[in-house]
mmCIF file of C-alpha atoms in Angstrom:
data_model
loop_
_atom_site.group_PDB
_atom_site.id
_atom_site.type_symbol
_atom_site.label_atom_id
_atom_site.label_comp_id
_atom_site.label_asym_id
_atom_site.label_seq_id
_atom_site.Cartn_x
_atom_site.Cartn_y
_atom_site.Cartn_z
ATOM 1 C CA UNK A 222 6.619 82.190 -20.975
ATOM 2 C CA UNK A 223 9.938 81.522 -19.286
ATOM 3 C CA UNK A 224 11.759 84.679 -18.258
ATOM 4 C CA UNK A 225 14.487 82.884 -16.360
ATOM 5 C CA UNK A 226 12.937 83.822 -13.045
ATOM 6 C CA UNK A 227 12.365 81.327 -10.267
ATOM 7 C CA UNK A 228 9.122 83.023 -9.255
ATOM 8 C CA UNK A 229 6.045 81.106 -10.450
ATOM 9 C CA UNK A 230 3.663 83.115 -12.558
ATOM 10 C CA UNK A 231 6.114 85.855 -13.554
ATOM 11 C CA UNK A 232 6.083 86.711 -17.217
ATOM 12 C CA UNK A 233 7.898 89.160 -19.411
ATOM 13 C CA UNK A 234 6.311 92.584 -19.766
ATOM 14 C CA UNK A 235 7.079 92.875 -23.469
ATOM 15 C CA UNK A 236 3.502 93.200 -24.745
ATOM 16 C CA UNK A 237 0.297 94.552 -23.284
ATOM 17 C CA UNK A 238 -2.489 92.428 -24.725
ATOM 18 C CA UNK A 239 -5.123 94.094 -22.588
ATOM 19 C CA UNK A 240 -4.394 97.462 -24.168
ATOM 20 C CA UNK A 241 -4.386 99.250 -20.832
ATOM 21 C CA UNK A 242 -0.801 100.395 -20.986
ATOM 22 C CA UNK A 243 -0.230 98.817 -17.571
ATOM 23 C CA UNK A 244 2.495 96.178 -17.165
ATOM 24 C CA UNK A 245 0.558 94.880 -14.151
ATOM 25 C CA UNK A 246 -2.243 93.631 -16.427
ATOM 26 C CA UNK A 247 0.184 91.408 -18.277
ATOM 27 C CA UNK A 248 1.742 90.180 -15.038
ATOM 28 C CA UNK A 249 -1.683 89.410 -13.515
ATOM 29 C CA UNK A 250 -2.753 87.513 -16.640
ATOM 30 C CA UNK A 251 0.487 85.568 -16.512
ATOM 31 C CA UNK A 252 -0.038 84.755 -12.854
ATOM 32 C CA UNK A 253 -3.513 83.408 -13.555
ATOM 33 C CA UNK A 254 -2.190 81.247 -16.392
ATOM 34 C CA UNK A 255 0.858 80.237 -14.374
ATOM 35 C CA UNK A 256 -1.253 79.062 -11.441
ATOM 36 C CA UNK A 257 -2.596 76.225 -13.555
ATOM 37 C CA UNK A 258 0.889 75.067 -14.490
ATOM 38 C CA UNK A 259 2.580 75.539 -11.132
ATOM 39 C CA UNK A 260 0.943 77.051 -8.074
ATOM 40 C CA UNK A 261 2.858 79.025 -5.518
ATOM 41 C CA UNK A 262 3.727 77.602 -2.145
ATOM 42 C CA UNK A 263 1.339 77.882 0.753
ATOM 43 C CA UNK A 264 -2.145 77.051 1.896
ATOM 44 C CA UNK A 265 -4.878 76.322 -0.627
ATOM 45 C CA UNK A 266 -7.643 76.639 1.941
ATOM 46 C CA UNK A 267 -10.672 78.733 0.960
ATOM 47 C CA UNK A 268 -10.355 82.439 1.706
ATOM 48 C CA UNK A 269 -13.072 82.432 4.383
ATOM 49 C CA UNK A 270 -11.100 79.717 6.231
ATOM 50 C CA UNK A 271 -7.821 81.612 5.959
ATOM 51 C CA UNK A 272 -9.486 84.786 7.246
ATOM 52 C CA UNK A 273 -10.218 83.217 10.642
ATOM 53 C CA UNK A 274 -7.171 82.049 12.569
ATOM 54 C CA UNK A 275 -8.873 79.376 14.693
ATOM 55 C CA UNK A 276 -10.765 77.991 11.708
ATOM 56 C CA UNK A 277 -7.573 77.888 9.641
ATOM 57 C CA UNK A 278 -5.720 76.086 12.415
ATOM 58 C CA UNK A 279 -8.560 73.559 12.662
ATOM 59 C CA UNK A 280 -8.460 73.160 8.877
ATOM 60 C CA UNK A 281 -4.708 72.456 9.010
ATOM 61 C CA UNK A 282 -5.152 69.900 11.795
ATOM 62 C CA UNK A 283 -7.889 68.177 9.778
ATOM 63 C CA UNK A 284 -5.749 68.085 6.620
ATOM 64 C CA UNK A 285 -2.822 66.746 8.631
ATOM 65 C CA UNK A 286 -4.910 63.984 10.245
ATOM 66 C CA UNK A 287 -6.469 62.905 6.925
ATOM 67 C CA UNK A 288 -3.057 62.962 5.204
ATOM 68 C CA UNK A 289 -1.532 61.010 8.082
ATOM 69 C CA UNK A 290 -4.258 58.364 7.827
ATOM 70 C CA UNK A 291 -3.683 57.999 4.078
ATOM 71 C CA UNK A 292 0.120 57.834 4.456
ATOM 72 C CA UNK A 293 -0.285 55.321 7.302
ATOM 73 C CA UNK A 294 -2.529 53.168 5.116
ATOM 74 C CA UNK A 295 0.097 53.341 2.375
ATOM 75 C CA UNK A 296 2.834 52.255 4.759
ATOM 76 C CA UNK A 297 0.678 49.311 5.842
ATOM 77 C CA UNK A 298 0.168 48.419 2.165
ATOM 78 C CA UNK A 299 3.903 48.243 1.459
ATOM 79 C CA UNK A 300 4.326 44.678 2.809
ATOM 80 C CA UNK A 301 0.673 43.758 2.205
ATOM 81 C CA UNK A 302 -1.115 43.586 -1.139
ATOM 82 C CA UNK A 303 -2.080 46.987 -2.389
ATOM 83 C CA UNK A 304 -0.682 50.088 -4.086
ATOM 84 C CA UNK A 305 1.423 51.250 -1.130
ATOM 85 C CA UNK A 306 3.599 53.872 -2.822
ATOM 86 C CA UNK A 307 0.682 55.324 -4.769
ATOM 87 C CA UNK A 308 -1.306 55.743 -1.551
ATOM 88 C CA UNK A 309 1.691 57.295 0.234
ATOM 89 C CA UNK A 310 2.115 59.856 -2.553
ATOM 90 C CA UNK A 311 -1.638 60.486 -2.396
ATOM 91 C CA UNK A 312 -1.281 61.312 1.294
ATOM 92 C CA UNK A 313 1.625 63.599 0.471
ATOM 93 C CA UNK A 314 -0.585 65.336 -2.100
ATOM 94 C CA UNK A 315 -3.231 65.842 0.582
ATOM 95 C CA UNK A 316 -0.614 67.379 2.874
ATOM 96 C CA UNK A 317 0.669 69.513 -0.014
ATOM 97 C CA UNK A 318 -2.685 71.295 -0.199
ATOM 98 C CA UNK A 319 -1.866 72.941 3.113
ATOM 99 C CA UNK A 320 1.813 72.602 4.068
ATOM 100 C CA UNK A 321 4.817 74.109 2.277
ATOM 101 C CA UNK A 322 7.177 71.314 3.354
ATOM 102 C CA UNK A 323 4.943 68.713 1.700
ATOM 103 C CA UNK A 324 4.733 70.818 -1.456
ATOM 104 C CA UNK A 325 8.521 70.956 -1.627
ATOM 105 C CA UNK A 326 8.834 67.187 -1.043
ATOM 106 C CA UNK A 327 6.224 66.509 -3.724
ATOM 107 C CA UNK A 328 7.973 68.801 -6.236
ATOM 108 C CA UNK A 329 11.314 67.136 -5.516
ATOM 109 C CA UNK A 330 9.746 63.679 -5.923
ATOM 110 C CA UNK A 331 8.080 64.617 -9.213
ATOM 111 C CA UNK A 332 11.369 66.004 -10.531
ATOM 112 C CA UNK A 333 13.310 62.872 -9.528
ATOM 113 C CA UNK A 334 10.689 60.523 -11.023
ATOM 114 C CA UNK A 335 10.732 62.479 -14.285
ATOM 115 C CA UNK A 336 14.540 62.387 -14.409
ATOM 116 C CA UNK A 337 14.567 58.642 -13.703
ATOM 117 C CA UNK A 338 11.998 58.016 -16.440
ATOM 118 C CA UNK A 339 14.087 59.986 -18.922
ATOM 119 C CA UNK A 340 17.242 58.087 -17.928
ATOM 120 C CA UNK A 341 15.444 54.752 -18.211
ATOM 121 C CA UNK A 342 14.431 55.530 -21.783
ATOM 122 C CA UNK A 343 18.042 56.188 -22.801
ATOM 123 C CA UNK A 344 19.128 53.329 -25.135
ATOM 124 C CA UNK A 345 22.536 52.947 -23.432
ATOM 125 C CA UNK A 346 20.930 52.628 -20.003
ATOM 126 C CA UNK A 347 18.353 50.137 -21.319
ATOM 127 C CA UNK A 348 21.109 47.960 -22.835
ATOM 128 C CA UNK A 349 23.051 48.095 -19.578
ATOM 129 C CA UNK A 350 19.983 47.137 -17.540
ATOM 130 C CA UNK A 351 19.128 44.254 -19.867
ATOM 131 C CA UNK A 352 22.747 43.033 -19.759
ATOM 132 C CA UNK A 353 22.827 43.171 -15.959
ATOM 133 C CA UNK A 354 19.492 41.325 -15.759
ATOM 134 C CA UNK A 355 20.734 38.554 -18.066
ATOM 135 C CA UNK A 356 23.976 38.220 -16.081
ATOM 136 C CA UNK A 357 21.998 38.026 -12.824
ATOM 137 C CA UNK A 358 19.693 35.332 -14.231
ATOM 138 C CA UNK A 359 22.693 33.305 -15.448
ATOM 139 C CA UNK A 360 24.325 33.528 -12.002
ATOM 140 C CA UNK A 361 21.091 32.383 -10.327
ATOM 141 C CA UNK A 362 20.725 29.503 -12.799
ATOM 142 C CA UNK A 363 24.332 28.375 -12.198
ATOM 143 C CA UNK A 364 23.874 28.516 -8.414
ATOM 144 C CA UNK A 365 20.622 26.532 -8.666
ATOM 145 C CA UNK A 366 22.355 23.973 -10.901
ATOM 146 C CA UNK A 367 25.274 23.556 -8.487
ATOM 147 C CA UNK A 368 22.845 23.120 -5.574
ATOM 148 C CA UNK A 369 20.804 20.502 -7.420
ATOM 149 C CA UNK A 370 23.980 18.660 -8.569
ATOM 150 C CA UNK A 371 25.402 18.602 -5.036
ATOM 151 C CA UNK A 372 22.243 17.911 -2.973
ATOM 152 C CA UNK A 373 19.677 16.776 -5.499
ATOM 153 C CA UNK A 374 15.987 17.574 -5.342
ATOM 154 C CA UNK A 375 15.190 16.794 -1.706
ATOM 155 C CA UNK A 376 11.911 17.807 -0.154
ATOM 156 C CA UNK A 377 12.199 19.433 3.268
ATOM 157 C CA UNK A 378 9.538 17.102 4.679
ATOM 158 C CA UNK A 379 9.244 13.319 4.803
ATOM 159 C CA UNK A 380 6.316 12.285 2.590
ATOM 160 C CA UNK A 381 7.182 8.556 2.526
ATOM 161 C CA UNK A 382 7.047 8.188 6.327
ATOM 162 C CA UNK A 383 3.429 9.313 6.622
#
C-alpha cells in the first residue's frame, strides 16, 4: 500500500488484521511484504557475518573483488563479442548485495531504463524515430550514389596485376 512515504516497507495503520490491537503488527507485516518488492539499503550479508566485524569486512572485500571481476569482464566484452552491458549490470547487482552506492546506481538505472522503454512505446516517438531512420538511410544512399557516380566501383587492390 502506498502511503506517500519514501520509506520502504511503511504501510498505513488503518486496519489491524492480526487482531492484536497493536499498530506495530501491521507495520511489521507490511515491512515483510515490502521487502519482496523493494528492499532497504544496506548489506544483505547473513546475520552471523554481520555480527563479526572482521568477517564482515572480509565478506565485503570478497563481494567487491567478485563484482569487479564481473564488471571487468563486461567491459572487455563491449568491443568483443558477448553481452557486455548485461554482464556489467550483473556485476553491479553483485555489488548491490553489499554496497549502498551500487544499490542507488542500480535503482537509478532501472528507473531510467523503464522510463526509456515507456517513451519508446509512445506512438509519436516511434513515428519520429522511424522518420529519422528513413531520412538517415536516404542520406546514406545518396552519398553512396554520388561516390559511385564520381569514382566508380574501384577495388582498393590490384587484382589484374597478380
